[in-house]
Amino acid sequence: HMKNIGNLMKQAQEMQTKMQEMQDRLAEVDVTGAAGGGMVTVTMNAKSEMKAVKIDPTLFSAEDAEVVEDLIVAACNDAKTKAEATMQEEMAKITGGLNLPPGMKLPF
């Protein structure tokens, strides 16, 4: 019985190591969200840490600042969706056939 517990601990430690490696990888992976047909783009890493915002200069001549603001929010949300999808893919690689109950979050 103790052998099983030792085995579980070993697996848990391996998982922890893999999780840390994944976190490091996610910090390196960039995703770009876009809005307004690419007039506003937001780049963030796959951990949803924002890195860059690009705004087409023609938007600045627009009288309506609200449009630009809305596009930035939309681009951020688009990038966040892509970041989360990337994270899910990486998680699936690690957990493999580990069927976690839906909604269960692994500790980060």
Short mmCIF file of C-alpha atoms in Angstrom, two decimals:
data_model
loop_
_atom_site.label_atom_id
_atom_site.label_comp_id
_atom_site.label_asym_id
_atom_site.label_seq_id
_atom_site.Cartn_x
_atom_site.Cartn_y
_atom_site.Cartn_z
CA HIS A 1 0.00 0.00 0.00
CA MET A 2 2.84 2.40 0.86
CA LYS A 3 4.32 1.66 -2.54
CA ASN A 4 1.20 3.08 -4.18
CA ILE A 5 1.41 6.26 -2.11
CA GLY A 6 5.09 6.65 -2.98
CA ASN A 7 4.17 6.17 -6.63
CA LEU A 8 1.43 8.79 -6.40
CA MET A 9 3.82 11.26 -4.77
CA LYS A 10 6.34 10.67 -7.52
CA GLN A 11 3.66 11.23 -10.18
CA ALA A 12 2.50 14.39 -8.41
CA GLN A 13 6.07 15.73 -8.35
CA GLU A 14 6.54 14.93 -12.05
CA MET A 15 3.25 16.71 -12.77
CA GLN A 16 4.44 19.71 -10.73
CA THR A 17 7.69 19.85 -12.72
CA LYS A 18 5.79 19.60 -16.00
CA MET A 19 3.40 22.33 -14.85
CA GLN A 20 6.33 24.64 -14.09
CA GLU A 21 7.86 23.90 -17.50
CA MET A 22 4.49 24.63 -19.08
CA GLN A 23 4.24 27.95 -17.21
CA ASP A 24 7.67 28.90 -18.55
CA ARG A 25 6.64 27.90 -22.08
CA LEU A 26 3.35 29.82 -21.85
CA ALA A 27 5.28 32.95 -20.88
CA GLU A 28 7.23 32.60 -24.15
CA VAL A 29 4.24 31.95 -26.44
CA ASP A 30 2.72 35.09 -27.93
CA VAL A 31 -0.84 35.33 -29.17
CA THR A 32 -2.29 38.34 -30.95
CA GLY A 33 -5.89 39.42 -30.71
CA ALA A 34 -7.35 41.76 -33.30
CA ALA A 35 -10.41 43.97 -33.68
CA GLY A 36 -11.75 46.38 -36.26
CA GLY A 37 -10.34 44.26 -39.09
CA GLY A 38 -6.89 44.40 -37.55
CA MET A 39 -6.88 48.15 -36.92
CA VAL A 40 -6.26 47.37 -33.27
CA THR A 41 -4.11 44.42 -32.22
CA VAL A 42 -3.15 43.29 -28.75
CA THR A 43 -0.28 40.90 -28.12
CA MET A 44 -0.06 38.93 -24.92
CA ASN A 45 1.66 35.78 -23.83
CA ALA A 46 -0.31 32.59 -23.29
CA LYS A 47 -0.49 33.40 -19.56
CA SER A 48 -2.70 36.38 -20.52
CA GLU A 49 0.00 38.92 -19.64
CA MET A 50 -0.38 41.84 -22.02
CA LYS A 51 2.77 42.76 -23.92
CA ALA A 52 1.84 45.16 -26.70
CA VAL A 53 -0.96 47.20 -28.23
CA LYS A 54 -0.88 48.45 -31.80
CA ILE A 55 -3.39 50.98 -33.07
CA ASP A 56 -3.70 51.99 -36.71
CA PRO A 57 -2.79 55.71 -36.85
CA THR A 58 -5.88 56.46 -38.96
CA LEU A 59 -8.01 55.68 -35.89
CA PHE A 60 -6.45 58.65 -34.11
CA SER A 61 -7.85 61.04 -36.66
CA ALA A 62 -11.31 59.69 -35.89
CA GLU A 63 -13.27 62.05 -33.68
CA ASP A 64 -14.71 59.13 -31.77
CA ALA A 65 -12.30 57.98 -29.06
CA GLU A 66 -14.95 55.55 -27.82
CA VAL A 67 -14.60 53.51 -31.01
CA VAL A 68 -10.85 53.12 -30.39
CA GLU A 69 -11.48 52.20 -26.75
CA ASP A 70 -14.07 49.58 -27.72
CA LEU A 71 -11.69 48.11 -30.29
CA ILE A 72 -8.91 47.85 -27.68
CA VAL A 73 -11.26 45.98 -25.33
CA ALA A 74 -12.37 43.69 -28.18
CA ALA A 75 -8.76 42.99 -29.22
CA CYS A 76 -7.82 42.23 -25.59
CA ASN A 77 -10.68 39.78 -25.26
CA ASP A 78 -9.73 38.14 -28.57
CA ALA A 79 -6.12 37.73 -27.40
CA LYS A 80 -7.26 36.40 -24.01
CA THR A 81 -9.45 33.78 -25.72
CA LYS A 82 -6.45 32.68 -27.81
CA ALA A 83 -4.19 32.65 -24.73
CA GLU A 84 -6.67 30.45 -22.85
CA ALA A 85 -6.97 28.08 -25.81
CA THR A 86 -3.18 27.79 -25.96
CA MET A 87 -3.05 27.09 -22.24
CA GLN A 88 -5.75 24.40 -22.60
CA GLU A 89 -3.71 22.72 -25.36
CA GLU A 90 -0.57 22.75 -23.20
CA MET A 91 -2.53 21.39 -20.22
CA ALA A 92 -3.91 18.57 -22.36
CA LYS A 93 -0.35 17.61 -23.36
CA ILE A 94 0.66 17.34 -19.69
CA THR A 95 -2.41 15.72 -18.21
CA GLY A 96 -2.73 13.42 -21.24
CA GLY A 97 -5.34 10.86 -20.37
CA LEU A 98 -5.84 12.31 -16.90
CA ASN A 99 -9.56 12.94 -16.85
CA LEU A 100 -10.04 15.86 -14.51
CA PRO A 101 -13.62 16.55 -13.53
CA PRO A 102 -15.01 19.52 -15.48
CA GLY A 103 -14.35 22.78 -13.73
CA MET A 104 -11.54 21.35 -11.62
CA LYS A 105 -8.56 23.67 -11.70
CA LEU A 106 -5.09 22.29 -11.15
CA PRO A 107 -3.04 24.36 -8.71
CA PHE A 108 -0.69 26.82 -10.37
#
